Every structure is written in structure tokens, then in C-alpha cells.
Short mmCIF file of C-alpha atoms and ligand atoms in Angstrom, two decimals:
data_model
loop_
_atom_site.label_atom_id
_atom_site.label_comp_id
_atom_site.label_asym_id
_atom_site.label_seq_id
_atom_site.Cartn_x
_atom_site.Cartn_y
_atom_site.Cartn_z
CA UNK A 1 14.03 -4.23 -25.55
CA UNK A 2 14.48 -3.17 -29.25
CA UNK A 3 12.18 -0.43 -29.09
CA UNK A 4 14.03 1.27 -26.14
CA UNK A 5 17.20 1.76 -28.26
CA UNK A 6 17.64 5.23 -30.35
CA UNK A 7 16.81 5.39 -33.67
CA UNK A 8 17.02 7.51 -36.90
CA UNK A 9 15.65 7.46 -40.45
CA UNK A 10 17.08 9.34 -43.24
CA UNK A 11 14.11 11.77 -44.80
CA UNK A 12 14.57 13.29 -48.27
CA UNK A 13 13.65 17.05 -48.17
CA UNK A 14 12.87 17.01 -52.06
CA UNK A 15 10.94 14.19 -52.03
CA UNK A 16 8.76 13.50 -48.17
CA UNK A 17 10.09 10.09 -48.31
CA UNK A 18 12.57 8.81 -45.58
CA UNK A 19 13.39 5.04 -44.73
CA UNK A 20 13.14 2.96 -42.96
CA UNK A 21 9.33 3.42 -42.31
CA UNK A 22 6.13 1.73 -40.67
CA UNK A 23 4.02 2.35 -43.28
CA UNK A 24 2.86 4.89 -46.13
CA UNK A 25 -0.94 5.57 -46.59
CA UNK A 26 -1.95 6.86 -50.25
CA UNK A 27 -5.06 9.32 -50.31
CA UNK A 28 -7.19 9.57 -53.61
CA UNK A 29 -9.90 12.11 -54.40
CA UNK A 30 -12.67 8.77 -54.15
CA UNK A 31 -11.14 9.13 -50.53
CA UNK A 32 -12.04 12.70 -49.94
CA UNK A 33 -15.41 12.71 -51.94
CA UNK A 34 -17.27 14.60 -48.99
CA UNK A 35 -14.24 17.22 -48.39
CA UNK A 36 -14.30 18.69 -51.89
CA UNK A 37 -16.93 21.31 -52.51
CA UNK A 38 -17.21 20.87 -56.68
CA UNK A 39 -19.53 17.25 -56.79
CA UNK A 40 -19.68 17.10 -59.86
CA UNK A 41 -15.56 18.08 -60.48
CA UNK A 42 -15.18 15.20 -57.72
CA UNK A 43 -17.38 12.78 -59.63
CA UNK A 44 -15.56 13.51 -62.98
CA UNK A 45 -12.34 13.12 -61.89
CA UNK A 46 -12.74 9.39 -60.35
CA UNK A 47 -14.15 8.72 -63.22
CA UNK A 48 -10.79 9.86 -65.47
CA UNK A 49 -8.89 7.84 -63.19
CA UNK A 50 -8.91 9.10 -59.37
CA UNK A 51 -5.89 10.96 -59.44
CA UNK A 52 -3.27 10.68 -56.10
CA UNK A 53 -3.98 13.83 -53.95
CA UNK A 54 -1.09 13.28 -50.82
CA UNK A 55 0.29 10.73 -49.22
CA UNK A 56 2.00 9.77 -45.30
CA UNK A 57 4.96 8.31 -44.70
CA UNK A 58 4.95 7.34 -41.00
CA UNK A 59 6.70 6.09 -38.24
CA UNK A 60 5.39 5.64 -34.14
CA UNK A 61 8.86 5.70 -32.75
CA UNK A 62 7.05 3.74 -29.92
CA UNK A 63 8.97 2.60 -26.88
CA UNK A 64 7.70 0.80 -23.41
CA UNK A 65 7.42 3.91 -21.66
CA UNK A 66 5.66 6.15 -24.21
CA UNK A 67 5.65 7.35 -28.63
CA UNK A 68 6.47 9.86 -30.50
CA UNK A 69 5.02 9.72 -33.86
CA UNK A 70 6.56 11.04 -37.08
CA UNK A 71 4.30 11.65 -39.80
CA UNK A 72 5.47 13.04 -43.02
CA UNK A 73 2.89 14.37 -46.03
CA UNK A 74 3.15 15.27 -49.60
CA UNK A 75 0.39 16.92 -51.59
CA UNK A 76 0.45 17.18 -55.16
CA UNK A 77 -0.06 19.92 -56.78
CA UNK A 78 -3.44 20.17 -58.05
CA UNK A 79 -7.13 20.69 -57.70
CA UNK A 80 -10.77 19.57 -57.82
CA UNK A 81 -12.65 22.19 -59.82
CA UNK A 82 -11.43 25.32 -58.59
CA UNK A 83 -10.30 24.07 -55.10
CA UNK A 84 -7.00 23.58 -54.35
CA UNK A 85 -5.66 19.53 -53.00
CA UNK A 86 -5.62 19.51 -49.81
CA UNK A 87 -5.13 16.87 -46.59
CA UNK A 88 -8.61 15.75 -45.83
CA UNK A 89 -7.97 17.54 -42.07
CA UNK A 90 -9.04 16.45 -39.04
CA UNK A 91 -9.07 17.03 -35.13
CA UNK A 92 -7.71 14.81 -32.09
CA UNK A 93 -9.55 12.08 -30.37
CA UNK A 94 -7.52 13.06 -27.16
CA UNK A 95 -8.36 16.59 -25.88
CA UNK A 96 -5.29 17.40 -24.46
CA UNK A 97 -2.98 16.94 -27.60
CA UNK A 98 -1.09 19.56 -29.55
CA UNK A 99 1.30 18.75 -32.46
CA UNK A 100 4.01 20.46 -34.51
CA UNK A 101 3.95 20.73 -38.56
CA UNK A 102 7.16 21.86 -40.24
CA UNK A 103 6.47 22.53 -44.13
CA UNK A 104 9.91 21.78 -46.17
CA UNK A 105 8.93 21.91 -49.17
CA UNK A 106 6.11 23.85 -51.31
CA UNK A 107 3.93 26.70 -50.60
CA UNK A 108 -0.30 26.48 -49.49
CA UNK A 109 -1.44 27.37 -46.18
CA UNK A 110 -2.43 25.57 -42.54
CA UNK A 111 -6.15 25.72 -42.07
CA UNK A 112 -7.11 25.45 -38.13
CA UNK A 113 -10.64 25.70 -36.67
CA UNK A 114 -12.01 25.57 -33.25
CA UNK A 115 -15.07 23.51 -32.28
CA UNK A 116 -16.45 27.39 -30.95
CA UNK A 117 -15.70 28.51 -34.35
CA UNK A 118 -12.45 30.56 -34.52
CA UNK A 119 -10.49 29.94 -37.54
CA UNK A 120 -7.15 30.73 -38.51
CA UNK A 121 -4.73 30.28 -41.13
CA UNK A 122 -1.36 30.48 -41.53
CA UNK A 123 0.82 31.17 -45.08
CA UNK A 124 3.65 28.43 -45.55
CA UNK A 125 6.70 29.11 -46.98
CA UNK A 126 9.66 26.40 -46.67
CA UNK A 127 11.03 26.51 -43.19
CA UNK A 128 7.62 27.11 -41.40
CA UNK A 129 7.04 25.64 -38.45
CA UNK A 130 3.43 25.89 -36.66
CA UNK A 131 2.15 24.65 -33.42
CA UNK A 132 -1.30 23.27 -34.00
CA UNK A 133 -2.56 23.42 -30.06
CA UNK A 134 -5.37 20.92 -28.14
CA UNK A 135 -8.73 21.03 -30.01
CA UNK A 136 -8.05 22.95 -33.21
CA UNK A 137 -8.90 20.68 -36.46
CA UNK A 138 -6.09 20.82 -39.03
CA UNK A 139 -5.79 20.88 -42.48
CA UNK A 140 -3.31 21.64 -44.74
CA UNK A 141 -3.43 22.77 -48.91
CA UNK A 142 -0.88 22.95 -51.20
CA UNK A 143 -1.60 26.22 -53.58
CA UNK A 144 1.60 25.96 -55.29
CA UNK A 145 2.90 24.87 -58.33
CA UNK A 146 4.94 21.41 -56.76
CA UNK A 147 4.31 18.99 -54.50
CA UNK A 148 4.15 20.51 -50.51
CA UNK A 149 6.06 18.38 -48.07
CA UNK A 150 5.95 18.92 -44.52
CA UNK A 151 6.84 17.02 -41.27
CA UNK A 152 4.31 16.52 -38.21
CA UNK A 153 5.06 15.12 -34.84
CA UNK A 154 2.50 14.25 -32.32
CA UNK A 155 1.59 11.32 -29.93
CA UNK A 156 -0.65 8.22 -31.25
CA UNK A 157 -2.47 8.94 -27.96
CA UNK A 158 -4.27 12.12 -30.19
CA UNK A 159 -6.14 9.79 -32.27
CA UNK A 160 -7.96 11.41 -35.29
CA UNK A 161 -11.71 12.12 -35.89
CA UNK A 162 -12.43 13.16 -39.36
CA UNK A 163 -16.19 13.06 -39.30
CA UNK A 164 -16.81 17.08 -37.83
CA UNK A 165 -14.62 18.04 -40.91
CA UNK A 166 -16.73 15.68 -43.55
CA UNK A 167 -20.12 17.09 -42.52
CA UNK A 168 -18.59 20.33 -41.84
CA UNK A 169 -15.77 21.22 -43.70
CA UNK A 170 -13.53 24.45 -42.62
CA UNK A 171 -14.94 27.48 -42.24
CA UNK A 172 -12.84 28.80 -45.73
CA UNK A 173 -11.60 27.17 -48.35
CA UNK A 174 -8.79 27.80 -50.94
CA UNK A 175 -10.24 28.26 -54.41
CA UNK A 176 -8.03 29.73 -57.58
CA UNK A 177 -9.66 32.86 -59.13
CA UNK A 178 -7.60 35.15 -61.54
CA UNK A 179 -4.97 32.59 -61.58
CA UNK A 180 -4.44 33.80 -57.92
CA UNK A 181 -4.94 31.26 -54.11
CA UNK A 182 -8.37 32.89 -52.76
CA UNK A 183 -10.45 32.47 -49.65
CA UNK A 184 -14.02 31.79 -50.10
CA UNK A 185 -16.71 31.12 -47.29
CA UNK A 186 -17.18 26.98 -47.01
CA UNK A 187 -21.06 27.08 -48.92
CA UNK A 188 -22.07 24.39 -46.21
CA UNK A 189 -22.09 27.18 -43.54
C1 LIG B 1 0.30 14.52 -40.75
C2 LIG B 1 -0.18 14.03 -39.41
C3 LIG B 1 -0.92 12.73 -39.57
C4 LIG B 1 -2.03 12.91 -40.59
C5 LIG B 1 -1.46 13.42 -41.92
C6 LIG B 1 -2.51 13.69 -42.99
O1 LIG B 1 1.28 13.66 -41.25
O2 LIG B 1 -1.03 15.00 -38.84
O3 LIG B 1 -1.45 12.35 -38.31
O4 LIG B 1 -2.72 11.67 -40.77
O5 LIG B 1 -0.77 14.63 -41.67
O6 LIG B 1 -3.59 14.45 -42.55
P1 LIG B 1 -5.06 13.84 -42.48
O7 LIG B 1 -5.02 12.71 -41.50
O8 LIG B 1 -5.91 14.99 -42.05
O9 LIG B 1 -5.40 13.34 -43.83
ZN1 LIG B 2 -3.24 15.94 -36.07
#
């Protein structure tokens, strides 16, 4: 079969692209109304034209015997109010599945959370690799002044649930104050 055979796309570190590719999704700020914490910056910016926030390139690499996916991002720089863009974050359907995300390009941070509560967040330079493990939810923010590009690779058997994060949100989030990326306690906690 087809599938079975090797095969390799050609990414572009500058930009997140590579070809060929399954698909690209594009993520607005209409499409992350409930993970923003300004309403009323949210509301005012789809009205001025619902700017791009990120987007995924993605591939499944699927074969008969099992998948690898590839899943590249890129954030814009940018934010909603004070809050920096951000993915919208989510955790796995699957409880038993880990992935990797390698940031290329950019600066921001790796939010993770546990269902129990922990939290932890790692600073992302280019050439950062982390390993997200089972049951932490994921998000990732771009506090820099360029678009953030990073890599992930996981199995389409993790699945993604976003709604925990919509109701929820992280347990920080990544606001500018003094010109400066700051932590500040999610206000739906
Ligand atoms: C990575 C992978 C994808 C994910 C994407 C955007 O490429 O983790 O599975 O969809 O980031 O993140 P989110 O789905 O949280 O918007
Ligand atoms: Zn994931």
C-alpha cells in the first residue's frame, strides 16, 4: 500500500509551513471567544475585523499498522486586551497519550495543567523541546515580538477535548504589564 512507503515533507523553519500537507486549520479570535479573559477586547476586535491568531499545518503520516501525526503551529504576534495570543489549549481524549512540542521559532511559554490542579510552565526559546506527558492540558502563547513556530508530534489516537479549558481556562495567564510578559491568576478561579 501507498501509505506503508516512507515519506518526507520539506518544513520552512522561518515560516511553519512545509509541503506537501493534509490540511491547514486557521484559528480567529471569534474562534477563541471563551479562552480570552478581556470580553469586551474580544468583542471589539471581531468587530474590526477578527484578526488571524495561529494556524496548523498538519499531516497523520498514517499507515495500516499505526500514525504518527505531525502538527505544526504559528501564532502571531499579538494580543486581546492585555493578554497575549495564544493556542486555544486543550487535553487528550486518550488517557494514555503524551506528545512532544519543539518551538523553532519565537519566544512565549508552554502552559500545562493537571486535572488535580498542578500547573507548570515552561520559557521557550528556539530549540526547545518539551515533553507534554498523559493528562496534562496544553497550551502554548507567543509573548514575543514575531510569529512563534513550533513542531508537535503525537498519535491521532489522543484525540482533543477543549471544553475543561473553555469553562476553565489555565490556572495563569500571560498578560503584558510595564511593557514586560506577566503571570496573573486566571479570574475564573
Ligand atoms: C499542535 C498539536 C495539534 C493542535 C495544535 C493547536 O500542532 O498539539 O494537535 O491542534 O497544536 O493547538 P490547539 O488544538 O490547542 O488549538
Ligand atoms: Zn495535544
Amino acid at each position: 500500500k501507498k501509505e506503508d512507503y516512507p515519506i518526507s515533507v520539506q518544513f520552512d523553519f522561518n515560516t511553519g509551513v512545509f509541503e506537501p500537507q493534509e490540511k491547514s486549520v486557521e484559528r480567529k479570535v471569534s474562534d477563541m471567544v471563551k479562552m480570552f479573559h478581556d470580553k469586551t477586547a474580544v468583542e471589539s476586535m471581531i468587530k474590526a475585523g477578527d484578526p488571524l491568531v495561529y494556524e496548523i499545518f498538519y499531516y497523520g503520516f498514517k499507515t495500516s499498522a499505526s500514525d504518527m501525526a505531525l502538527g505544526t503551529t504559528r501564532i502571531q504576534p499579538g494580543k486581546v486586551g492585555d493578554e497575549y495570543y495564544m493556542t486555544k489549549g486543550h487535553f487528550h481524549e486518550a488517557f494514555d497519550q503524551p506528545e512532544i512540542y519543539f518551538c523553532v521559532k519565537g519566544e512565549g511559554y508552554l502552559l500545562m495543567e493537571t486535572r488535580e490542579g498542578e500547573f507548570q510552565a515552561e520559557k521557550w526559546t528556539p530549540g526547545t523541546i518539551s515533553h507534554i506527558p498523559p493528562m496534562w492540558a496544553h497550551r502554548v502563547v507567543n509573548t514575543g515580538k514575531e510569529p512563534l513556530v513550533f513542531v508537535a508530534t503525537y498519535h491521532l489516537a489522543a484525540g482533543h477535548t477543549y471544553t475543561e479549558v473553555e469553562e476553565k481556562g489555565f490556572l495563569k495567564c500571560l498578560v503584558e504589564k510595564d511593557g514586560k510578559a506577566t503571570f496573573v491568576l486566571n479570574d475564573k478561579r
